[in-house]
CSV table of C-alpha atoms in Angstrom, one decimal:
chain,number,residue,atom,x,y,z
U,4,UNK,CA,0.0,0.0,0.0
U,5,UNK,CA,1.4,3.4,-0.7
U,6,UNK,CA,1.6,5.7,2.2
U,7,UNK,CA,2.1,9.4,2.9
U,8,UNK,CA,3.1,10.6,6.0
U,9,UNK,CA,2.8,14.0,7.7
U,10,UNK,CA,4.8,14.6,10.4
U,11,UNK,CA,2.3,16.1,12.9
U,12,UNK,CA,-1.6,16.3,13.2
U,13,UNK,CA,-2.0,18.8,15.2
U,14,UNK,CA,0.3,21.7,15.1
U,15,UNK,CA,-0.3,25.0,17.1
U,16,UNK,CA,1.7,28.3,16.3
U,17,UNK,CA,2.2,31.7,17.3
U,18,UNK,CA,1.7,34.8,14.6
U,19,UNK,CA,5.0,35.2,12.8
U,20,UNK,CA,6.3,32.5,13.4
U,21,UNK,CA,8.5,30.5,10.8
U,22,UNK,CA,6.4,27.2,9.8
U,23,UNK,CA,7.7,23.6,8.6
U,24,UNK,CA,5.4,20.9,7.6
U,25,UNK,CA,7.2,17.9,6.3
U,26,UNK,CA,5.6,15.1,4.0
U,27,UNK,CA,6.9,11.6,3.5
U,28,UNK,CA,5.8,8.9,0.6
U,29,UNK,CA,7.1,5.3,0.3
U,30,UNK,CA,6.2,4.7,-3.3
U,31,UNK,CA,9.1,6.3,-5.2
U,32,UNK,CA,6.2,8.3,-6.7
U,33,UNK,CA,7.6,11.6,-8.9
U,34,UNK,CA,5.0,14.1,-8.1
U,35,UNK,CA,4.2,15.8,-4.5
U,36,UNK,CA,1.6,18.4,-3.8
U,37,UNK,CA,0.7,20.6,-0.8
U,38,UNK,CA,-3.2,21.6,-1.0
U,39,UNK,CA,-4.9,23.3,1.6
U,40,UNK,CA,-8.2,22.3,2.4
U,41,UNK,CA,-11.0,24.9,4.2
U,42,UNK,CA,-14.9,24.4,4.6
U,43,UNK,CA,-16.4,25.6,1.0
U,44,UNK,CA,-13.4,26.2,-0.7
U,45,UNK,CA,-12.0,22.7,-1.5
U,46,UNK,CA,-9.1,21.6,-1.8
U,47,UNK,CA,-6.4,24.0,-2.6
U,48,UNK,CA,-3.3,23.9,-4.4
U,49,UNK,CA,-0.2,25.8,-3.0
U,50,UNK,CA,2.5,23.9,-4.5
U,51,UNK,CA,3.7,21.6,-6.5
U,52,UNK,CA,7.4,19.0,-7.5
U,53,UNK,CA,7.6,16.9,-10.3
U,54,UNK,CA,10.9,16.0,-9.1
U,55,UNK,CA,13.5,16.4,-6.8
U,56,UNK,CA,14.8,20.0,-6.3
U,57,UNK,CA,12.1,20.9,-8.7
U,58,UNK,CA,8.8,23.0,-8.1
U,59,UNK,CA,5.7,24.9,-9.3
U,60,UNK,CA,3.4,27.2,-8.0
U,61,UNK,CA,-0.1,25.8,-7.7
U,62,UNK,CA,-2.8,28.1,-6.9
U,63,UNK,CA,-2.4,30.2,-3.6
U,64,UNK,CA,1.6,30.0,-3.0
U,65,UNK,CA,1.5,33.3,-1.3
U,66,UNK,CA,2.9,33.0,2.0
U,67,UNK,CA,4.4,29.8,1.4
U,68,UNK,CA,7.3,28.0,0.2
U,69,UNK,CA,8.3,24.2,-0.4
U,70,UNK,CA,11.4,22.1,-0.4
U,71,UNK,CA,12.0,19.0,-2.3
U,72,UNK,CA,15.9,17.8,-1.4
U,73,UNK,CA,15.4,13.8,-1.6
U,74,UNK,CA,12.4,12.2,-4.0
U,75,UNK,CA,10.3,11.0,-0.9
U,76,UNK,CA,10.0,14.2,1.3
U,77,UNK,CA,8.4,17.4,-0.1
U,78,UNK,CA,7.9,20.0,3.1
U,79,UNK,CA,6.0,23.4,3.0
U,80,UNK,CA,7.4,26.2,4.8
U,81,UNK,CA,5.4,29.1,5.9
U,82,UNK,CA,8.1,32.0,6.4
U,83,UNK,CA,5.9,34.2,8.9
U,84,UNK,CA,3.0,32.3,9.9
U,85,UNK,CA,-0.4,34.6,9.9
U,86,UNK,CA,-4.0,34.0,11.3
U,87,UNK,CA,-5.6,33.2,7.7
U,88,UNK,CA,-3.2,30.5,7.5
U,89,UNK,CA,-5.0,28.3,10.2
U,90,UNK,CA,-6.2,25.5,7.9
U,91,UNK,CA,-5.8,21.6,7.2
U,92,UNK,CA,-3.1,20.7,5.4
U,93,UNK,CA,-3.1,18.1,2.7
U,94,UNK,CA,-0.1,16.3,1.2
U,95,UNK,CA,-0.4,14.2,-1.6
U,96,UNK,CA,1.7,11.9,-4.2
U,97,UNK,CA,1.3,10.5,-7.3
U,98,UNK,CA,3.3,8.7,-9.9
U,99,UNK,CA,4.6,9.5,-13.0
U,100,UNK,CA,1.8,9.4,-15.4
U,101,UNK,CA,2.3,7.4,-18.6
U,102,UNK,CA,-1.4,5.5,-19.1
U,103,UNK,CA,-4.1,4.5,-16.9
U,104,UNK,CA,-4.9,6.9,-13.6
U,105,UNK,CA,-3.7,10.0,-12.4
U,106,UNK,CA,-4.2,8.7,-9.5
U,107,UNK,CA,-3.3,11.0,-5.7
U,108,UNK,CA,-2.5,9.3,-2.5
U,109,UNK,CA,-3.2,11.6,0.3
U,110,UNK,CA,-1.8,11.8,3.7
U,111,UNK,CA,-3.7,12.1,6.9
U,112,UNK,CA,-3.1,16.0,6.7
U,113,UNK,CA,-2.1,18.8,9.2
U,114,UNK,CA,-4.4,21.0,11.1
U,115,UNK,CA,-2.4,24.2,11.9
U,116,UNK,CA,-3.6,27.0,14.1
U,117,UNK,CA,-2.1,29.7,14.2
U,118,UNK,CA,-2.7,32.0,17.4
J,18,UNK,CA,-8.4,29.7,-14.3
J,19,UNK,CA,-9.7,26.1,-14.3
J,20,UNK,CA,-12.6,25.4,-12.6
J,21,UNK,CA,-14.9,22.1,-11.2
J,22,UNK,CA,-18.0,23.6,-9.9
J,23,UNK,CA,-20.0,20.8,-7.4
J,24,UNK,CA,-23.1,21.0,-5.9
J,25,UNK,CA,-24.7,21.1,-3.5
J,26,UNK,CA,-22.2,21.8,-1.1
J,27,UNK,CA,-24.2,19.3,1.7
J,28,UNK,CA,-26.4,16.6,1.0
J,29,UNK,CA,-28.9,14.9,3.8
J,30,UNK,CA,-30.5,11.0,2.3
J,31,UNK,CA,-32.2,8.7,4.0
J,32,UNK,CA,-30.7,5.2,4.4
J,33,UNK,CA,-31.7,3.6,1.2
J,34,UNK,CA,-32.0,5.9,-1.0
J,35,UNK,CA,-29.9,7.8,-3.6
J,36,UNK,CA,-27.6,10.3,-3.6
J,37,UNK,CA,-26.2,12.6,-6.5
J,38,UNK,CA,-23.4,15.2,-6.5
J,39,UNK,CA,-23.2,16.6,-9.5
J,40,UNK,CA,-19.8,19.0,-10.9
J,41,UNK,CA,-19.7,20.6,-14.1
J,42,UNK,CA,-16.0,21.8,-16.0
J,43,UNK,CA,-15.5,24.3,-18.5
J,44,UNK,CA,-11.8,22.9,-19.7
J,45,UNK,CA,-12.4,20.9,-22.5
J,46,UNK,CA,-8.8,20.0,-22.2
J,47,UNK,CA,-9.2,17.5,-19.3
J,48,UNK,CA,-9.1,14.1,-19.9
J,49,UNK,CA,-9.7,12.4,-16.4
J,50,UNK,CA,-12.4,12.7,-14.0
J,51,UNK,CA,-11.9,11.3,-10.7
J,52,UNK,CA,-14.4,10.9,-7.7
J,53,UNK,CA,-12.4,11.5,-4.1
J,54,UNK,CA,-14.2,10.2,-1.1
J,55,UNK,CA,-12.9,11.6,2.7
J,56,UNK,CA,-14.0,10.2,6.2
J,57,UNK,CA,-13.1,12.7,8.9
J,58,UNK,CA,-9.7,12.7,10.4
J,59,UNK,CA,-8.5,11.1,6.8
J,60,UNK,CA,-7.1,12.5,3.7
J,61,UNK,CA,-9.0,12.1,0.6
J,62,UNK,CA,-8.8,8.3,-1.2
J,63,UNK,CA,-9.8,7.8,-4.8
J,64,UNK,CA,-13.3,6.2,-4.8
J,65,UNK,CA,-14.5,5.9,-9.0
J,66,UNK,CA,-12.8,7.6,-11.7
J,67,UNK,CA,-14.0,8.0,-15.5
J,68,UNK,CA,-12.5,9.3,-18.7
J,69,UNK,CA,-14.5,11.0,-21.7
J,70,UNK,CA,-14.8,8.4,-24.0
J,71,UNK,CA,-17.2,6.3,-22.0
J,72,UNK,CA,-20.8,8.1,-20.5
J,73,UNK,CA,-21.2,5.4,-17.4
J,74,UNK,CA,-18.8,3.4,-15.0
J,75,UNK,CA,-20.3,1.6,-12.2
J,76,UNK,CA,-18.2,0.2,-9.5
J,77,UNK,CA,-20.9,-1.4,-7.1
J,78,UNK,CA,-23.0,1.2,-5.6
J,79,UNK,CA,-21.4,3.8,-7.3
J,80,UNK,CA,-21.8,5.3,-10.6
J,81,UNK,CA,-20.3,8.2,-12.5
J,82,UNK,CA,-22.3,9.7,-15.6
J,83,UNK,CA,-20.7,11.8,-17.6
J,84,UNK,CA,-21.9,14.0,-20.3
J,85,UNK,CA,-19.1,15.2,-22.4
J,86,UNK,CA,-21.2,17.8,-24.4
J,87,UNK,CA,-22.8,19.2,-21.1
J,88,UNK,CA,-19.2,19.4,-19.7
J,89,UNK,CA,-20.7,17.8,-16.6
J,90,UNK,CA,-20.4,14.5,-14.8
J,91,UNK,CA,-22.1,13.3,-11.4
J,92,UNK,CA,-21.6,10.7,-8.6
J,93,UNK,CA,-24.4,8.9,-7.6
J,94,UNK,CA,-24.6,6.7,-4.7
J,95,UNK,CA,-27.3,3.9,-4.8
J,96,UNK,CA,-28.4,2.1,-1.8
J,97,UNK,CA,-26.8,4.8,0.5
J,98,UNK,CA,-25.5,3.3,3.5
J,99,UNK,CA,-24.4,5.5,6.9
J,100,UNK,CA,-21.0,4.3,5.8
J,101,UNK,CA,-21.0,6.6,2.9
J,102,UNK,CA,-21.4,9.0,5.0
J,103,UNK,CA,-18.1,11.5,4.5
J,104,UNK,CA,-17.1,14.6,2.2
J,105,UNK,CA,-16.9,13.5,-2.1
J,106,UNK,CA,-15.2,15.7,-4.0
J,107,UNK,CA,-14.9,15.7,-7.9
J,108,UNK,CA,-11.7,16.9,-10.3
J,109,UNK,CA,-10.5,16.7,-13.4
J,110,UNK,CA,-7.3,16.9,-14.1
J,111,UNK,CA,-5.4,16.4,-18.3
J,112,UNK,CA,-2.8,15.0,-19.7
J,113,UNK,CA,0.7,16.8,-19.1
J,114,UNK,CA,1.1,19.5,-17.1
J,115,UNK,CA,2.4,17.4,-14.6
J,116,UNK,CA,-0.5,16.0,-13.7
J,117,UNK,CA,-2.1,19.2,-11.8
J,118,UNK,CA,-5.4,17.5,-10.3
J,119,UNK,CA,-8.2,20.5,-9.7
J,120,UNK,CA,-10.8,20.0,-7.4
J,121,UNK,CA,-14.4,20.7,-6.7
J,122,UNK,CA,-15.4,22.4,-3.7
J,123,UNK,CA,-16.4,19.4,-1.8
J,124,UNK,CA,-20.3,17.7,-0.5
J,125,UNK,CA,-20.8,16.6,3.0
J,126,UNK,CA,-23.2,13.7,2.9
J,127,UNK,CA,-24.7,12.5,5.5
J,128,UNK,CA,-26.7,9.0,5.2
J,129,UNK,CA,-29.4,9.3,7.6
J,130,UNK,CA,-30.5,5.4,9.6
């Protein structure tokens, strides 16, 4: 079974402080994603590696910033954490896609507060 | 920017009965359609996923139709159990481009005994 780690459930911080959520997959998989998810809004893509050292923006990467040193761990850093960054954070993973599903494997997620 | 629009955004159905969550896309571009399913406390799992050649896939108690002219495609869950109780979302997602997955904004259903 493929499996993504996060590194903490629960994670309480203090306004401006510097953030690191780390994400962990087994499956060799090429691609790792950082979504946000909040009530009405979905899931949320900050950022995005399609391989090691390698990264997009997704959708809302304001405020944040990733790091992808070794292909299993992708982490999300949050320079100067704010209040309207309390949210649940998602990690995902997927292979390389050559035929069949574009499959995402999802961790357990994050939910940050920030205070 | 590419949207997947899903409604409603909470769903109530007796045990029994069906329930439809339906998501409309205006990239014609997209080439896969995947169905997410999410108890609490869990990150999202793949539940049903269909691609635009076919109009139906059924996988048990669930169904996807998908109407490719409409650009719209819906979930529905026959024989809905309090297990299927959890939030679906729908995406879409195309070939290339990394394999960016964009999602819909999420239903809550709850399967009522």
């Amino acid at each position: 079974d493929v499996k993504v780690t996060q590194s903490s459930r629960y994670l309480v911080k203090r306004t401006g402080e510097k953030v690191f959520l780390e994400c962990v997959q087994d499956m060799d998989h090429e691609n790792m994603f950082w979504y946000r998810q909040d009530p009405g809004l979905g899931l949320r893509l900050i950022y995005f590696s399609y391989d090691v050292k390698m990264k997009e923006k997704g959708d809302i990467p304001e405020g944040y910033s990733v790091s992808r040193e070794k292909k299993e761990r992708f982490s999300l850093i949050l320079e100067s954490a704010s209040t309207n960054q309390t949210s649940m954070y998602l990690c995902a993973s997927s292979p390389l896609r050559t035929s069949g599903s574009n499959e995402q494997y999802f961790g357990p997620g994050t939910r940050l507060t920030v205070t | 920017q590419q949207q997947v629009k899903q409604s409603p955004q909470s769903l109530i159905v007796q045990k029994g009965g069906i329930s439809i969550i339906n998501c409309a896309y205006e990239n014609t571009a997209f080439d896969y359609f995947p169905w997410y399913q999410q108890f609490p406390g869990k990150g999202p799992a793949l539940l049903i996923a269909i691609r635009p050649d076919v109009s139906e896939k059924k996988e048990g108690r669930f169904t996807i139709s998908f109407n490719k002219s409409a650009k719209q495609f819906s979930l529905h869950i026959m024989d809905s159990q309090p297990g299927d109780s959890a939030t679906y979302f729908c995406a879409a997602s195309m070939r290339g481009g990394y394999q960016k997955v964009t999602f819909g904004t999420g239903t809550k259903l709850q399967v009522i005994p």
